[in-house]
PDB file of C-alpha atoms in Angstrom:
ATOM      1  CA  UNK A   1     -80.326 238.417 -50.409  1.00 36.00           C
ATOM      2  CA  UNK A   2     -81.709 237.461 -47.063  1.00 34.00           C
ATOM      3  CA  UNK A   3     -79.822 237.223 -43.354  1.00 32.00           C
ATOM      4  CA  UNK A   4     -80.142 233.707 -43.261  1.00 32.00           C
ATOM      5  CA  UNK A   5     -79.067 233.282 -47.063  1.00 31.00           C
ATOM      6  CA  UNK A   6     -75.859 235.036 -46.611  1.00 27.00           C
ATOM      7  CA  UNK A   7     -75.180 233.160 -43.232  1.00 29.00           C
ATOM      8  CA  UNK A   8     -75.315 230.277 -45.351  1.00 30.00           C
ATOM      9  CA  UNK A   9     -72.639 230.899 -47.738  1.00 32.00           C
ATOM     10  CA  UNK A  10     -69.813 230.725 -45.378  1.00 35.00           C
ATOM     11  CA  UNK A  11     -70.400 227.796 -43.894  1.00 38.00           C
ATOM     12  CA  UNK A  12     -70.514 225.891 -46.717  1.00 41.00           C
ATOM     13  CA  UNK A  13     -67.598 226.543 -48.527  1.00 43.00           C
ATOM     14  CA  UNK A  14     -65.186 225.322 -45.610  1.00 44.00           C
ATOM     15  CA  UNK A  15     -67.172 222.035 -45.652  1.00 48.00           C
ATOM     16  CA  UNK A  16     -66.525 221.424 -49.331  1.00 51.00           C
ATOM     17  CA  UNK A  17     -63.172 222.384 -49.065  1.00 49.00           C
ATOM     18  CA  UNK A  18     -62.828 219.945 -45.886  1.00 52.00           C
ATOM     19  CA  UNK A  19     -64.629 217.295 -48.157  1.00 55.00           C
ATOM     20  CA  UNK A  20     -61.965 217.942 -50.804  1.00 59.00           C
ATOM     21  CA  UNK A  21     -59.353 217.548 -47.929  1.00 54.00           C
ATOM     22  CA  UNK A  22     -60.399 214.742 -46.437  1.00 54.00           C
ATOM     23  CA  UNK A  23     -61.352 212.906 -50.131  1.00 79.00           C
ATOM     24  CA  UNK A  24     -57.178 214.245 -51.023  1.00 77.00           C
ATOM     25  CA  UNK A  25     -56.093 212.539 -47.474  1.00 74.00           C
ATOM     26  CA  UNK A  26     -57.628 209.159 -48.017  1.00 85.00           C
ATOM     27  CA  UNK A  27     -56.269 209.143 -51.219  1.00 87.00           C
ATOM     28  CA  UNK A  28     -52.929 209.852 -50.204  1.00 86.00           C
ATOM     29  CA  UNK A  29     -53.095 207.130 -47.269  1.00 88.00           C
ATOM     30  CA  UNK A  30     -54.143 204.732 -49.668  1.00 90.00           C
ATOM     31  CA  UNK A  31     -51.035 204.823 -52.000  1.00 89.00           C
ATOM     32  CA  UNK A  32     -49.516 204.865 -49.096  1.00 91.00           C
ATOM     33  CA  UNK A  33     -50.818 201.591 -47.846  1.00 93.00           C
ATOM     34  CA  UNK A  34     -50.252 200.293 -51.141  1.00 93.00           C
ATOM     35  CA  UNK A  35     -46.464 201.026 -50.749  1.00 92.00           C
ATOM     36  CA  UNK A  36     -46.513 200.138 -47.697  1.00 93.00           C
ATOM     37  CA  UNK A  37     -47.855 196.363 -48.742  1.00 94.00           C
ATOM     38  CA  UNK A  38     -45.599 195.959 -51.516  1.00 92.00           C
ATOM     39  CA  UNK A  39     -42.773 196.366 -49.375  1.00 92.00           C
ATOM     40  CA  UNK A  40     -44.137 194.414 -46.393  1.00 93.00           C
ATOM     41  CA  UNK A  41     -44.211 191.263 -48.916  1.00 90.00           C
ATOM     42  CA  UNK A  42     -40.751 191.921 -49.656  1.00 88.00           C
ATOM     43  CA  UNK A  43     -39.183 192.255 -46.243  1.00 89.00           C
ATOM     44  CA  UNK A  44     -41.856 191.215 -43.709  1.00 91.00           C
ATOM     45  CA  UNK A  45     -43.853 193.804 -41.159  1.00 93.00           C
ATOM     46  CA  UNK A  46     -41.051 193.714 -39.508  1.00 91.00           C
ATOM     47  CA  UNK A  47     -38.685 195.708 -41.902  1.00 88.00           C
ATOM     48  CA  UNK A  48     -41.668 198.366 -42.171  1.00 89.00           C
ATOM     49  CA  UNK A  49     -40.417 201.625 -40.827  1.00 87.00           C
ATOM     50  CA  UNK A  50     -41.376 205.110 -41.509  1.00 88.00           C
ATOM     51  CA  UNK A  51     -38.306 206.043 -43.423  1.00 88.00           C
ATOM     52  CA  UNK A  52     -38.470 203.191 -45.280  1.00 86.00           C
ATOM     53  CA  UNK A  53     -41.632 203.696 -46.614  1.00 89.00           C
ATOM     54  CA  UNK A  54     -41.427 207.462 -47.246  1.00 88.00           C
ATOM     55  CA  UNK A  55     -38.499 206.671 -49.448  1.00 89.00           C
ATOM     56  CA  UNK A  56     -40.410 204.659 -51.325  1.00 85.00           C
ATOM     57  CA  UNK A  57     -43.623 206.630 -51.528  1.00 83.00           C
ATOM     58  CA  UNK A  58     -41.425 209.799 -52.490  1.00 85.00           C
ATOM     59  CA  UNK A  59     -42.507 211.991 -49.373  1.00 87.00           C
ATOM     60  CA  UNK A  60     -40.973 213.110 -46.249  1.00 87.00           C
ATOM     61  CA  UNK A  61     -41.192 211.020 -42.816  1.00 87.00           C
ATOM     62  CA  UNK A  62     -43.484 213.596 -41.682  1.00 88.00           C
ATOM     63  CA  UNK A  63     -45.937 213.262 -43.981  1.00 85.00           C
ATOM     64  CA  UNK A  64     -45.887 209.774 -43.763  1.00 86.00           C
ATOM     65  CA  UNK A  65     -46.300 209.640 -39.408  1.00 85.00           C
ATOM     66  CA  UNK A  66     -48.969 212.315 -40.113  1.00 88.00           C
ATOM     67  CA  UNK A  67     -51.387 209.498 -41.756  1.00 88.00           C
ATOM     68  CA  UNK A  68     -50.458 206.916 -38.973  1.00 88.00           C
ATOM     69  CA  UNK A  69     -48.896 208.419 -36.177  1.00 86.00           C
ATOM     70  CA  UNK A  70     -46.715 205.289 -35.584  1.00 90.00           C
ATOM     71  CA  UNK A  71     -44.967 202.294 -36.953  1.00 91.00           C
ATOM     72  CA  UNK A  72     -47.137 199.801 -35.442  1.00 94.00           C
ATOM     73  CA  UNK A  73     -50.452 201.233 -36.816  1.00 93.00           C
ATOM     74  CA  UNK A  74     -48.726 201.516 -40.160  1.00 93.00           C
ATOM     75  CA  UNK A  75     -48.412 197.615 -40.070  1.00 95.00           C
ATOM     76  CA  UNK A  76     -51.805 196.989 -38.685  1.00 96.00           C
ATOM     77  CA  UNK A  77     -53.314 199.252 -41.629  1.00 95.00           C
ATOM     78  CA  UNK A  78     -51.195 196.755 -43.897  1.00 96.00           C
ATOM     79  CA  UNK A  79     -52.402 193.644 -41.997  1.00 97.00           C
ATOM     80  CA  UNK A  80     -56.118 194.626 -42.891  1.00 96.00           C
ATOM     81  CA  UNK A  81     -55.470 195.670 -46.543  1.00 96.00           C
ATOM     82  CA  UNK A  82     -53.796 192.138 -47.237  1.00 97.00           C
ATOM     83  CA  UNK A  83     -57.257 190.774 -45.647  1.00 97.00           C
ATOM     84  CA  UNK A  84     -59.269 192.739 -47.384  1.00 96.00           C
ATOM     85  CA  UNK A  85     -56.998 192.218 -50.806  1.00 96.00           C
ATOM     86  CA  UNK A  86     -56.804 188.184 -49.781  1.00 97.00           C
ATOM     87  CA  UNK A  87     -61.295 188.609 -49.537  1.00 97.00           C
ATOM     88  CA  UNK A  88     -61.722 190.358 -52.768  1.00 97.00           C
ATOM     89  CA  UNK A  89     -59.457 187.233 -55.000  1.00 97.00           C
ATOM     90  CA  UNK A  90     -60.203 184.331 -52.616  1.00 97.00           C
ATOM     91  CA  UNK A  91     -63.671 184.025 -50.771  1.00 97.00           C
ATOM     92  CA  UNK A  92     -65.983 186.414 -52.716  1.00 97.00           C
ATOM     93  CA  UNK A  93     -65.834 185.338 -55.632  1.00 97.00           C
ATOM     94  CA  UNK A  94     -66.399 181.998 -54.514  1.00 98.00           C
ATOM     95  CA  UNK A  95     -69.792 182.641 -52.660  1.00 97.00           C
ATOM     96  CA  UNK A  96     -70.969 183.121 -56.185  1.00 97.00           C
ATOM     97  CA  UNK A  97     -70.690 178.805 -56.520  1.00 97.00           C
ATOM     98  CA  UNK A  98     -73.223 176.880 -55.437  1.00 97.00           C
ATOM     99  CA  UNK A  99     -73.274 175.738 -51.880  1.00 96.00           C
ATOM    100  CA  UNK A 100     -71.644 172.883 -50.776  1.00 97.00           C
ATOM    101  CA  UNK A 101     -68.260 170.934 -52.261  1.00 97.00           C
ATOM    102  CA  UNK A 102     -68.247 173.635 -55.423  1.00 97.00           C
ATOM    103  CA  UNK A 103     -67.709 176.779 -52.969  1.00 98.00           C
ATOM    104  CA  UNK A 104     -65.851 174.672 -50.845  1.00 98.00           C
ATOM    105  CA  UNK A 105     -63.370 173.918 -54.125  1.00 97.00           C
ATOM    106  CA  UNK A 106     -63.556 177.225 -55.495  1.00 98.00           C
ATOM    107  CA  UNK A 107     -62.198 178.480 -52.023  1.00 98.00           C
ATOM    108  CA  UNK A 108     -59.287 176.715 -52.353  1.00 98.00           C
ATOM    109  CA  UNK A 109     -58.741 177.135 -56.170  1.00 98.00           C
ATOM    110  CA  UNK A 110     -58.683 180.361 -55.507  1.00 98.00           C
ATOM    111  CA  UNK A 111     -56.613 179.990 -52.036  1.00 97.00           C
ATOM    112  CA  UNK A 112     -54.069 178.792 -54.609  1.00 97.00           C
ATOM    113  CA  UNK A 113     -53.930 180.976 -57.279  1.00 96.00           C
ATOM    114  CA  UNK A 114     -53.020 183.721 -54.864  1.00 96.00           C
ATOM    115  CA  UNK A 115     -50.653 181.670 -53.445  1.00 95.00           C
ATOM    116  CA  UNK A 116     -49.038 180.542 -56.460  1.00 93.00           C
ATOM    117  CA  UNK A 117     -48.637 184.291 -57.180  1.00 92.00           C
ATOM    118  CA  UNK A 118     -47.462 184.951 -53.621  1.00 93.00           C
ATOM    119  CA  UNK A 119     -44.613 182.255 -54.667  1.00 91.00           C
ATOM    120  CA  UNK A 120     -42.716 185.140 -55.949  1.00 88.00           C
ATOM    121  CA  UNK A 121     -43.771 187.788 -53.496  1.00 86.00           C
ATOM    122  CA  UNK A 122     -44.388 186.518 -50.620  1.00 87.00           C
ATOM    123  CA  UNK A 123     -47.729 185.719 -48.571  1.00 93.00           C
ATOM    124  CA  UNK A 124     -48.084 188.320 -44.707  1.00 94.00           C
ATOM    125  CA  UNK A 125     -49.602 185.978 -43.318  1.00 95.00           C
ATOM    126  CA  UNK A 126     -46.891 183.554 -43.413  1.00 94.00           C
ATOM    127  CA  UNK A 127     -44.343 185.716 -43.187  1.00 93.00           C
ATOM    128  CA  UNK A 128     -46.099 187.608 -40.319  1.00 94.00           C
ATOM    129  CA  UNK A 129     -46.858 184.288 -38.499  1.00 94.00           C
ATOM    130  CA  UNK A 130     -42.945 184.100 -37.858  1.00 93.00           C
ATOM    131  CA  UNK A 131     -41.846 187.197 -36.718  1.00 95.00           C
ATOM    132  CA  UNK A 132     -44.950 187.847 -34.477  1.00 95.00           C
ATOM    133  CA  UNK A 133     -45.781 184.451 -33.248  1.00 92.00           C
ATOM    134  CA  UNK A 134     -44.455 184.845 -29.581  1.00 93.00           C
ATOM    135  CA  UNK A 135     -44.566 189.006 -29.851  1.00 94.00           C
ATOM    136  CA  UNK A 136     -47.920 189.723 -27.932  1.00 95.00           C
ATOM    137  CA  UNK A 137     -49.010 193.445 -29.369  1.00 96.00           C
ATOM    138  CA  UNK A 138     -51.980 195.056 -31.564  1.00 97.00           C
ATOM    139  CA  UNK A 139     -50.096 193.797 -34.350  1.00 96.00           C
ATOM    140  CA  UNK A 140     -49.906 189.935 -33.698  1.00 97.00           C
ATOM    141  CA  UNK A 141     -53.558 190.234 -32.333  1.00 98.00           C
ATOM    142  CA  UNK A 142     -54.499 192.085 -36.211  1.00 97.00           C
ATOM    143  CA  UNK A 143     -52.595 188.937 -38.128  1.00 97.00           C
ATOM    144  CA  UNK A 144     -54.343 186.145 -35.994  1.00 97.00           C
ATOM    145  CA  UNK A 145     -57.735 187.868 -36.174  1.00 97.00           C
ATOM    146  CA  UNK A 146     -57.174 187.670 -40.178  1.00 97.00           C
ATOM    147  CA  UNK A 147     -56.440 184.554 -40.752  1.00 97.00           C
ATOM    148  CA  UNK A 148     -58.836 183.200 -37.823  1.00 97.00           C
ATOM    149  CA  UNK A 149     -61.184 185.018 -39.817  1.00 97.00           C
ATOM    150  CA  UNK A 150     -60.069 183.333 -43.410  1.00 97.00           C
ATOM    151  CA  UNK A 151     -60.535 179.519 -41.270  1.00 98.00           C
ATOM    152  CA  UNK A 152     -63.517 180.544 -39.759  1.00 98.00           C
ATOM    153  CA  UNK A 153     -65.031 180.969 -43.949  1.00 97.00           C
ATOM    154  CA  UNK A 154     -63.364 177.931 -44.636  1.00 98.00           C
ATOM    155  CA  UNK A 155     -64.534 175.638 -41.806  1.00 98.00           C
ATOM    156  CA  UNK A 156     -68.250 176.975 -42.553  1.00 98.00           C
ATOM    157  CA  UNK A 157     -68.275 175.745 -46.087  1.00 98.00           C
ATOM    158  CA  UNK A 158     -66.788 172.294 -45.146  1.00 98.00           C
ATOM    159  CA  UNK A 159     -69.705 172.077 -42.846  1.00 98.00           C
ATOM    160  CA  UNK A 160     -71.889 173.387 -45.502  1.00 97.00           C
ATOM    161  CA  UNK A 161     -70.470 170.931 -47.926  1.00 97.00           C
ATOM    162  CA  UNK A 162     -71.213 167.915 -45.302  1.00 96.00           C
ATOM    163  CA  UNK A 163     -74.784 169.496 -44.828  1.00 96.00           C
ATOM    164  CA  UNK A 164     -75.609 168.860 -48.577  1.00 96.00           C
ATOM    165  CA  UNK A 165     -74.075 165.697 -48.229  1.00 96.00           C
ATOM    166  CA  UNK A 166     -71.500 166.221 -50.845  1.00 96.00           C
ATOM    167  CA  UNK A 167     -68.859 164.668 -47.927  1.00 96.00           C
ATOM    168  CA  UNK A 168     -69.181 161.905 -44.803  1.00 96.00           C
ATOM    169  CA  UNK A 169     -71.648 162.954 -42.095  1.00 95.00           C
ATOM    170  CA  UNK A 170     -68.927 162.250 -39.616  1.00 96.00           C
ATOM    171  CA  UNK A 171     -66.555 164.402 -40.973  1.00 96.00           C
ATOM    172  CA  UNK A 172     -64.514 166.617 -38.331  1.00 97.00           C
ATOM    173  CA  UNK A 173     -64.229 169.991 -39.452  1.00 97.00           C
ATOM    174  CA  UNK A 174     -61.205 171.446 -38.047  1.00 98.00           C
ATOM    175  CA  UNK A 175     -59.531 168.249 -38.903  1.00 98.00           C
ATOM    176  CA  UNK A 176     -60.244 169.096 -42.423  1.00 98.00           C
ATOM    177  CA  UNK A 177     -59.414 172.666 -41.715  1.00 98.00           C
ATOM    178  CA  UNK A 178     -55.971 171.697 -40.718  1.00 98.00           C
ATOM    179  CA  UNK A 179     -55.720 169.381 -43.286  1.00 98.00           C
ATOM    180  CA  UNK A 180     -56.000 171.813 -45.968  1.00 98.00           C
ATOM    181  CA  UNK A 181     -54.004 174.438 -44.529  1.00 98.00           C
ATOM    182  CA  UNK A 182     -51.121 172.350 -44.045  1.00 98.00           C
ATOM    183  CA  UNK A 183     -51.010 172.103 -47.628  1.00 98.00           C
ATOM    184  CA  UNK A 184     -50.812 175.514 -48.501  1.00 97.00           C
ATOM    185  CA  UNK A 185     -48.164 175.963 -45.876  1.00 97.00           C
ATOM    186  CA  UNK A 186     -45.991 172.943 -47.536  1.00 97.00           C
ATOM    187  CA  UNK A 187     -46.292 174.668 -51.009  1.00 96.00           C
ATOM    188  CA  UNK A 188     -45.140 177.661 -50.128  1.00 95.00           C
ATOM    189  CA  UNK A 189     -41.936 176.011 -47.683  1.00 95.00           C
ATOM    190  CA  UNK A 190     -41.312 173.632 -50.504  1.00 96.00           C
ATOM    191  CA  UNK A 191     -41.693 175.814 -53.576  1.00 95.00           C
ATOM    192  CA  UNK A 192     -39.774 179.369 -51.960  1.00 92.00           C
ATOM    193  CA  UNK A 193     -37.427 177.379 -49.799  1.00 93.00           C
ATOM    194  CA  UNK A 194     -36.368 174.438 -51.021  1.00 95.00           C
ATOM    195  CA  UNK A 195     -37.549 174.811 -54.644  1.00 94.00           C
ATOM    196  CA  UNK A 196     -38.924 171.554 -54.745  1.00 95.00           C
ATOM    197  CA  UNK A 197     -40.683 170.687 -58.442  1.00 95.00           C
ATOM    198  CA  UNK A 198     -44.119 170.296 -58.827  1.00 96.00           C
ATOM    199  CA  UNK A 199     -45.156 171.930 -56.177  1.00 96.00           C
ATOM    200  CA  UNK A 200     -47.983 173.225 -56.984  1.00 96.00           C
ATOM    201  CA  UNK A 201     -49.581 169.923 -58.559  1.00 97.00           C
ATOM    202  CA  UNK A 202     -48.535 167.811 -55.235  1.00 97.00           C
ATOM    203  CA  UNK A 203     -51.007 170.485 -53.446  1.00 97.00           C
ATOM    204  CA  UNK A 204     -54.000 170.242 -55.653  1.00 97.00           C
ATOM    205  CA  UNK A 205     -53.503 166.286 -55.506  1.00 97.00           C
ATOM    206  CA  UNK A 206     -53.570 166.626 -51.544  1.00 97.00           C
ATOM    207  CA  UNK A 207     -56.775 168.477 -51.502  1.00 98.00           C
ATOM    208  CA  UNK A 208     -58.775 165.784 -54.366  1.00 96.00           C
ATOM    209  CA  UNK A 209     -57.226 163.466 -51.909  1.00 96.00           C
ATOM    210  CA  UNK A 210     -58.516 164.753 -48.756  1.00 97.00           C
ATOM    211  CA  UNK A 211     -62.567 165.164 -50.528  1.00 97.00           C
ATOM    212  CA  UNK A 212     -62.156 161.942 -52.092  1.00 96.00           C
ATOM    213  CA  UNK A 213     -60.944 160.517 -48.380  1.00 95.00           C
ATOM    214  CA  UNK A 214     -64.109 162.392 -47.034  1.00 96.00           C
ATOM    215  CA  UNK A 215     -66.367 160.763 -49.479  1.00 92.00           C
ATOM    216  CA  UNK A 216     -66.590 163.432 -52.185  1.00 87.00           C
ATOM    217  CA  UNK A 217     -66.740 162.508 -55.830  1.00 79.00           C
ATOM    218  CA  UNK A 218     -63.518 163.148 -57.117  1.00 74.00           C
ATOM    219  CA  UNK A 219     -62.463 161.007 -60.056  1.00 73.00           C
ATOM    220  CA  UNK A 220     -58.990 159.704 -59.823  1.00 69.00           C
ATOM    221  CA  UNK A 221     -56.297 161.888 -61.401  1.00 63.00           C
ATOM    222  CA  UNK A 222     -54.366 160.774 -64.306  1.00 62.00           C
ATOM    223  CA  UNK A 223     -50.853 159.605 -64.375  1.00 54.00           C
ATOM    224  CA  UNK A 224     -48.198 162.739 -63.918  1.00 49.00           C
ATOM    225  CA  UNK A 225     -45.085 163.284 -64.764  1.00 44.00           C
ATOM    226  CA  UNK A 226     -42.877 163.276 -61.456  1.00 42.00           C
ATOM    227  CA  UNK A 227     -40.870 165.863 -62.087  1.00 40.00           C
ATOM    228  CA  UNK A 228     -40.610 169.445 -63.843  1.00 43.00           C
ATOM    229  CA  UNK A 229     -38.487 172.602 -64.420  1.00 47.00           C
ATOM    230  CA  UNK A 230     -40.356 174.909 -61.699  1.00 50.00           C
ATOM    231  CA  UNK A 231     -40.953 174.623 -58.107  1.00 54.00           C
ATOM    232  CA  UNK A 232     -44.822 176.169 -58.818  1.00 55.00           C
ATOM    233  CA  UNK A 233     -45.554 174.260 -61.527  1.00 58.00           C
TER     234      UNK A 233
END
């Protein structure tokens, strides 16, 4: 065995070991965050703590503050796995539709089958929206950047969609934007708080009435019952 063979074998078995470490650590953070966003939908960012979440995750406090080293980055790291949870079942899959009015409805059928879920649960960004709206901090500033990033996707493919001229040339984009948001934020007051029927129908209406306003071709819906059992139906 050479010199510089045998100075190799030290070396590298602390950097597989560290690569085992390190692979172990994410790991663990991970679950972590995943606990950590399950509750958050329950009780808001606000009602994240520490001790709360090492209950639930089954390990000490320590080993908790040792992935995060405080309560506030815990809820930013929860802030950016709802965005990148809310990417992976809203606006990726619908880049796979053709440009123009079907992305633009695929967003928002998508927008609303995670909502209609989140019925139950609970959206963050809502729920975030309210108890950090007038609370200036890293984690306010990690919820706006989220959803500004969400209406930023959105407002590009209504201006995509009037590009192809699948909607009015004159059509104002963040009016639209707004528009559409609105609705999502009436479904979820309507269906979680005052458990208004047919919720979820009275939303998808709104948006065929806001493309069909805009000069999309959306054929008139049929005649629907007014009322039903469940809020989200």
């Amino acid at each position: 065995m050479s010199v510089s063979e045998f100075s190799l074998k030290p070396a590298r078995a602390p950097r597989e070991r560290d690569g085992r470490a390190l692979q172990k650590g994410q790991q663990t953070k991970a679950a972590i965050v995943d606990a950590a966003l399950g509750l958050a939908t329950q009780i808001g960012l606000e009602g994240l703590s520490i001790g709360a979440l090492a209950e639930v995750a089954q390990m000490s406090k320590s080993g908790v503050f040792a992935h995060f080293g405080s309560r506030e980055e815990l809820q930013i790291s929860v802030v950016r796995e709802y965005h990148a949870r809310f990417e992976d079942e809203v606006f990726y899959p619908a880049m796979a539709e053709p440009r123009g009015l079907p992305r633009l409805r695929a967003l928002f059928r998508n927008w609303m089958a995670r909502t209609s879920v989140e019925l139950d649960s609970g959206c963050i960004y809502i729920s975030g929206a309210v108890e950090f709206d007038d609370r200036p901090g890293p984690v306010r500033d990690a919820l706006a950047s989220s959803v500004s990033t969400w209406h930023a996707a959105m407002k590009r493919a209504i201006t995509v969609a009037k590009e192809e001229k699948h909607l009015h040339a004159d059509v104002d984009e963040e009016q639209v934007l707004f528009e559409i948001h609105g609705l999502i934020l009436a479904l979820h007051y309507e269906a979680r708080f005052l458990r208004t029927p047919g919720c979820i129908v009275r939303a998808n209406t709104g948006f065929d009435n806001i493309l069909r306003r805009l000069g999309a071709d959306i054929p008139d819906p049929p005649a629907r019952a007014r009322s039903s059992k469940s809020p989200k139906d």
